[in-house]
Coordinates of N, CA, C and O in Angstrom, one line a residue:
X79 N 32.4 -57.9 -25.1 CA 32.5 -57.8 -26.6 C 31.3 -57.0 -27.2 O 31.2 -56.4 -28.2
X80 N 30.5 -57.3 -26.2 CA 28.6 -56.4 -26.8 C 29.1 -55.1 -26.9 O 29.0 -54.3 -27.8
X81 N 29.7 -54.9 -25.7 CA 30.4 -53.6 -25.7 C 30.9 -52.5 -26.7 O 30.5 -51.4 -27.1
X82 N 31.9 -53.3 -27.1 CA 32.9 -52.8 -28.1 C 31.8 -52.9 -29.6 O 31.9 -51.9 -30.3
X83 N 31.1 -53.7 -29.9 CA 30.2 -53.1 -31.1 C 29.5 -52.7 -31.0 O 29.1 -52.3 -32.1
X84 N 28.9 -52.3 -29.9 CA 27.9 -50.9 -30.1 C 28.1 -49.9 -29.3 O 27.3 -49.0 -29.5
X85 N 28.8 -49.7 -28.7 CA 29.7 -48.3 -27.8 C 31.2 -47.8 -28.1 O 32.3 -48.2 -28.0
X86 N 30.9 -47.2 -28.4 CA 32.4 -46.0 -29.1 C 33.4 -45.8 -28.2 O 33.0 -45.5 -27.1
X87 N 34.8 -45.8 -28.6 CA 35.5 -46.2 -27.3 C 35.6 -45.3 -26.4 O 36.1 -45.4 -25.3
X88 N 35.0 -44.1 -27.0 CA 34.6 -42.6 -26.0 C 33.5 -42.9 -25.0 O 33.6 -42.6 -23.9
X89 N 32.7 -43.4 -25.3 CA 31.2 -44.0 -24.4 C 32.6 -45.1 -23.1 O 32.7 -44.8 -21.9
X90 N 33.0 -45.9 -23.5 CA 33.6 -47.0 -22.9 C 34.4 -46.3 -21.8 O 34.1 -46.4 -20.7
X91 N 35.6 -45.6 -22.2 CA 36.2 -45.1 -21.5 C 35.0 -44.1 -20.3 O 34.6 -44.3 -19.1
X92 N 34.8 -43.4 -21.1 CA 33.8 -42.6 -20.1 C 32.6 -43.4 -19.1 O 32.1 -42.9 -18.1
X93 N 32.3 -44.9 -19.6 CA 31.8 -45.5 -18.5 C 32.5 -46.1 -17.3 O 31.9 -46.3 -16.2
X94 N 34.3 -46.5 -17.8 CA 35.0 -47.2 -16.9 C 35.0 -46.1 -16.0 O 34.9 -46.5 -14.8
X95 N 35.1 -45.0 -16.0 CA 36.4 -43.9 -15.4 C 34.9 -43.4 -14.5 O 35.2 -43.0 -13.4
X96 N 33.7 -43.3 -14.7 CA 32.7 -43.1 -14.0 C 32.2 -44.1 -12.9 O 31.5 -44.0 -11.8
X97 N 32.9 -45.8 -14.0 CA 32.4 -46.7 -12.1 C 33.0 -46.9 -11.5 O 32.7 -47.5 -10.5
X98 N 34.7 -46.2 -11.8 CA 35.7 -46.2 -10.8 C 35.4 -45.0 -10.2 O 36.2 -44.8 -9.3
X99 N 34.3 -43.9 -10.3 CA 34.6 -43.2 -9.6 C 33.4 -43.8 -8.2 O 33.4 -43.5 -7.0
X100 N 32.6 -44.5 -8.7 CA 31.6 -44.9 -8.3 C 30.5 -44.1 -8.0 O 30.0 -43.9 -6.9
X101 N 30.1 -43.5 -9.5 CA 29.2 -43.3 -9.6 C 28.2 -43.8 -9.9 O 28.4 -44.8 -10.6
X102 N 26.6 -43.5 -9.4 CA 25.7 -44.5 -9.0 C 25.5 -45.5 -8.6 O 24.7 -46.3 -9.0
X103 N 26.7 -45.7 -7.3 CA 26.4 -46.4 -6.3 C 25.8 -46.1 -5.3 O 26.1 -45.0 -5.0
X104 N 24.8 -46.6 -4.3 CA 24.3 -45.7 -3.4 C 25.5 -44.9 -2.5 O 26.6 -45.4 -2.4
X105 N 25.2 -44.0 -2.1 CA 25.8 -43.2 -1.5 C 26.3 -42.1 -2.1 O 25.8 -41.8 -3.2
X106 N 27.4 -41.2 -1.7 CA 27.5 -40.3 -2.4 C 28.9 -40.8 -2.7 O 29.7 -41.4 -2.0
X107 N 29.0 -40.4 -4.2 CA 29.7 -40.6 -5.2 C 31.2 -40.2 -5.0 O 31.3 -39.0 -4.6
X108 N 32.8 -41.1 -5.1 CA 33.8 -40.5 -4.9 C 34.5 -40.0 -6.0 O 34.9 -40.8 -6.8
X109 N 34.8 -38.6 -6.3 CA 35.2 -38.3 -7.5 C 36.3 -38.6 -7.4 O 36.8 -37.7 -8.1
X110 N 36.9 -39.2 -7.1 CA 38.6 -39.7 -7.1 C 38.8 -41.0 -7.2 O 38.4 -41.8 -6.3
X111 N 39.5 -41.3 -8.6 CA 39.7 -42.4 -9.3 C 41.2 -42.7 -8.7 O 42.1 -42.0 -8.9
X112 N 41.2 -43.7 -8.2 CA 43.1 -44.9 -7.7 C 43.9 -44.4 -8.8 O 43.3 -44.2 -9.8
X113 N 45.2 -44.1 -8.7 CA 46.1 -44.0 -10.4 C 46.4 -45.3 -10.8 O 47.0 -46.3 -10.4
X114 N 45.7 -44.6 -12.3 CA 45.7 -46.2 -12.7 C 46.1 -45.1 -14.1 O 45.6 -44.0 -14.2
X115 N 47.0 -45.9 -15.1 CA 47.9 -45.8 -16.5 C 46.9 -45.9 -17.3 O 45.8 -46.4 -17.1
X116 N 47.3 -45.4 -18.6 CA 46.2 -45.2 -19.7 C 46.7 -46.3 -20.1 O 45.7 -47.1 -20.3
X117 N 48.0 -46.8 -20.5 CA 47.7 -47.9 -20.7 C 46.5 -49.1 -20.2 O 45.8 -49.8 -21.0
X118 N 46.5 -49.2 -18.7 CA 45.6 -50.1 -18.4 C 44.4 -50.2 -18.5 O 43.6 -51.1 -18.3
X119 N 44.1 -48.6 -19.1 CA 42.6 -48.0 -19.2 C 42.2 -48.5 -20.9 O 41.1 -48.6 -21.4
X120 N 43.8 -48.8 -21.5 CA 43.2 -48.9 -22.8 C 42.8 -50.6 -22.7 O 41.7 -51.1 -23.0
X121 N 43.8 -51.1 -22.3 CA 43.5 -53.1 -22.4 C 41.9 -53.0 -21.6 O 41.1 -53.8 -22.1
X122 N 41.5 -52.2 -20.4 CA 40.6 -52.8 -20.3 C 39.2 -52.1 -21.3 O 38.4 -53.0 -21.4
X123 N 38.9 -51.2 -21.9 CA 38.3 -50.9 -22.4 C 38.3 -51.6 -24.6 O 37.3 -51.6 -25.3
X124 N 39.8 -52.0 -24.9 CA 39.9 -52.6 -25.8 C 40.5 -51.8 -26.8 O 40.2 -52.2 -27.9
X125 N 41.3 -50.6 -26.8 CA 41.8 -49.9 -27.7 C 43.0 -49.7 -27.0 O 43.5 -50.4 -26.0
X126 N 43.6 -48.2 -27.8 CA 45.1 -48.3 -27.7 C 45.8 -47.1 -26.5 O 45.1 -46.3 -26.0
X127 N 46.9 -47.2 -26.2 CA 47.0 -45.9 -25.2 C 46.6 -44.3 -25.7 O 46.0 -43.4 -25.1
X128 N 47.2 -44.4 -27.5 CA 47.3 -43.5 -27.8 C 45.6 -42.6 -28.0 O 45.4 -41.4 -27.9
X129 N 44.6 -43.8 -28.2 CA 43.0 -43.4 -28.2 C 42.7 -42.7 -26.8 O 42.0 -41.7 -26.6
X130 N 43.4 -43.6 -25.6 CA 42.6 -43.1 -24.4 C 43.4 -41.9 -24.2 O 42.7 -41.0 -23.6
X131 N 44.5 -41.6 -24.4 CA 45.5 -40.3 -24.4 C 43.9 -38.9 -24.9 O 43.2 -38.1 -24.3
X132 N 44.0 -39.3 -26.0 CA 42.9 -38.5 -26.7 C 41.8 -37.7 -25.9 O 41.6 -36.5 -25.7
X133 N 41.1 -39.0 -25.5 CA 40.0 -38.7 -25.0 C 39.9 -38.3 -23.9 O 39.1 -37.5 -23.5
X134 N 40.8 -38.8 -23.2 CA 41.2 -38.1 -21.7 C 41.3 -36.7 -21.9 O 40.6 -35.9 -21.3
X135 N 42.5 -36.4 -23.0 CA 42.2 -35.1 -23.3 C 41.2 -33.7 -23.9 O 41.3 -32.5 -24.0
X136 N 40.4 -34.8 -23.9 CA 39.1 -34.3 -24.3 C 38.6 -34.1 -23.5 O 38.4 -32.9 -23.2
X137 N 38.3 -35.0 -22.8 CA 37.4 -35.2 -21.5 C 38.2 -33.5 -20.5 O 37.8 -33.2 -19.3
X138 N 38.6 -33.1 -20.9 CA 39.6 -32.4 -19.5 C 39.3 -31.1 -20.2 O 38.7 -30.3 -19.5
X139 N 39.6 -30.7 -21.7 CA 39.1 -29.5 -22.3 C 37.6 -29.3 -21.9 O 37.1 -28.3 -21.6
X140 N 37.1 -30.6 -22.1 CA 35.5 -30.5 -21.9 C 34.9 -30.1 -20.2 O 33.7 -29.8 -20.1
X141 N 35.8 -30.0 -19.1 CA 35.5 -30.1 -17.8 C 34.8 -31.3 -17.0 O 34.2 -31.3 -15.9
X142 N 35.3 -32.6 -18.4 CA 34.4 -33.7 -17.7 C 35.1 -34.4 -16.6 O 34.6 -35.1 -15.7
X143 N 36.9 -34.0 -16.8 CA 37.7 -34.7 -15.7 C 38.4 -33.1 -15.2 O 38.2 -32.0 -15.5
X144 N 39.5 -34.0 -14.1 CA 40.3 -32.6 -13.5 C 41.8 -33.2 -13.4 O 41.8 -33.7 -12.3
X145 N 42.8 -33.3 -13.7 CA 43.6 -33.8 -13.1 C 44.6 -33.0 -12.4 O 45.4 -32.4 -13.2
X146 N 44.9 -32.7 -11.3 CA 45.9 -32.1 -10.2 C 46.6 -32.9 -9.4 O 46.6 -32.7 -8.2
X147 N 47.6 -34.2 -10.3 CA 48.2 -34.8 -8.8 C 47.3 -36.1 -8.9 O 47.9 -37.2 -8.7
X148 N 45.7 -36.0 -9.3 CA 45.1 -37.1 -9.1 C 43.9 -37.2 -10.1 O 44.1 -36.4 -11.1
X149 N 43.0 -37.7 -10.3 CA 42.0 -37.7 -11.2 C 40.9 -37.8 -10.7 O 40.5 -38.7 -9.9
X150 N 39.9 -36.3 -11.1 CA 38.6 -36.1 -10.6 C 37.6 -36.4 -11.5 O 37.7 -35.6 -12.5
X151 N 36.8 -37.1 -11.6 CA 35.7 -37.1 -12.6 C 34.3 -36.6 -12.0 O 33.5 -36.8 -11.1
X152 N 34.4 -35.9 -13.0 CA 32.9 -35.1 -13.0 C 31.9 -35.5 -13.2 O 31.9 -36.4 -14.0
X153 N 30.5 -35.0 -12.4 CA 29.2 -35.8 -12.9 C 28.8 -35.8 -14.1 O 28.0 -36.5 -14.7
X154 N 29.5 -34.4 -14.6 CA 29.2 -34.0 -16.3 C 29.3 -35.0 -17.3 O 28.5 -35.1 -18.2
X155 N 30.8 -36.1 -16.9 CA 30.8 -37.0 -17.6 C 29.8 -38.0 -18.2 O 30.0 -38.6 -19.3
X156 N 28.7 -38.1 -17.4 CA 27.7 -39.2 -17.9 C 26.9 -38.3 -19.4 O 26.1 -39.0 -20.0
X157 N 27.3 -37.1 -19.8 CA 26.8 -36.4 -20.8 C 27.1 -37.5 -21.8 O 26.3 -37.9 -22.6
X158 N 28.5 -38.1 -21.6 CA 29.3 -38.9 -22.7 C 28.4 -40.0 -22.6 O 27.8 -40.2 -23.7
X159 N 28.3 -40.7 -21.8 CA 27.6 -42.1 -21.4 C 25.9 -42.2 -22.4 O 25.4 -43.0 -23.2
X160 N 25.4 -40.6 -21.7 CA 23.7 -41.0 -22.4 C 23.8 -39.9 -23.7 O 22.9 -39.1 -23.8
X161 N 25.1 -39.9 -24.9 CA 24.9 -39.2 -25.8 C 24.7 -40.1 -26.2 O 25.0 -41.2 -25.9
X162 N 23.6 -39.5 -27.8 CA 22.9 -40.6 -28.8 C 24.1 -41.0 -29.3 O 25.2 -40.5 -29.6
X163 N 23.3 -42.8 -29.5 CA 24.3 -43.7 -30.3 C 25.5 -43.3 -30.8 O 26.6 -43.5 -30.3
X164 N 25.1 -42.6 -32.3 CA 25.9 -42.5 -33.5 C 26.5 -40.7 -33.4 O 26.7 -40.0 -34.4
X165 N 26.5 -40.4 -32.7 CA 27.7 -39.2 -32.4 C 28.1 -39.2 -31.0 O 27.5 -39.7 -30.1
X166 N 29.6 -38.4 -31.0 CA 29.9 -38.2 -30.1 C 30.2 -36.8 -29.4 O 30.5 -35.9 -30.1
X167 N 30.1 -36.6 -28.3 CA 30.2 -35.4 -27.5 C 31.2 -34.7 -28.0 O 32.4 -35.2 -28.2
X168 N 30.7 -33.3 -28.1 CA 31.7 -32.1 -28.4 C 31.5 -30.6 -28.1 O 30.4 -30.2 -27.6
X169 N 32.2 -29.9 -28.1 CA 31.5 -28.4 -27.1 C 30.9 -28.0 -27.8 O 30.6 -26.8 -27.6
X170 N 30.4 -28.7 -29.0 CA 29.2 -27.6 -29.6 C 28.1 -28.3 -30.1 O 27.3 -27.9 -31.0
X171 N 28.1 -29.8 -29.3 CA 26.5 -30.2 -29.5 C 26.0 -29.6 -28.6 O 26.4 -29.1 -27.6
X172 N 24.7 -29.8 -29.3 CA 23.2 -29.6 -28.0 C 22.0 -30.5 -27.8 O 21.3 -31.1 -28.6
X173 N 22.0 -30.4 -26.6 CA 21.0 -31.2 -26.1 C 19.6 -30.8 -25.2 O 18.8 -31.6 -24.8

């Protein structure tokens, strides 16, 4: 619930889909996420399919995912994770 009021459901998504990939777990990291439905990506993060549709799509113009058949996530994605609070990632912030 801490979650959902202070992380934007862009931060949220982008943190699930990075510890399924398991990233920063020791060892080296698997960029390949199980198929798993946006639906189920939305109940567990707390929004709707049509939000995570979005952002997925985002995520993929941005080169933070890959999908071919399967789902790659990129180390890029943690850009999303440690962007400040109150905005969110777009191809034309800077950091």
């Amino acid at each position: 619930m801490v979650d959902q009021l202070f992380n934007s459901t862009e931060k949220r998504l982008a943190r699930v889909l990075l510890m399924m990939a398991n990233f920063g777990k020791e060892g080296r990291p698997e960029p390949v996420v199980a198929k798993i439905s946006q639906e189920t990506l939305a109940e567990m993060i707390g929004t709707t399919r049509s939000r995570v549709s979005h952002f997925m799509n985002k995520f993929r113009q941005l080169g933070f995912i890959s999908y071919n058949g399967h789902l790659e996530v990129h180390s890029s994605l943690l850009s999303v994770v440690l962007a400040e609070q109150d905005r969110s990632v777009s191809p034309h912030a800077t950091n």
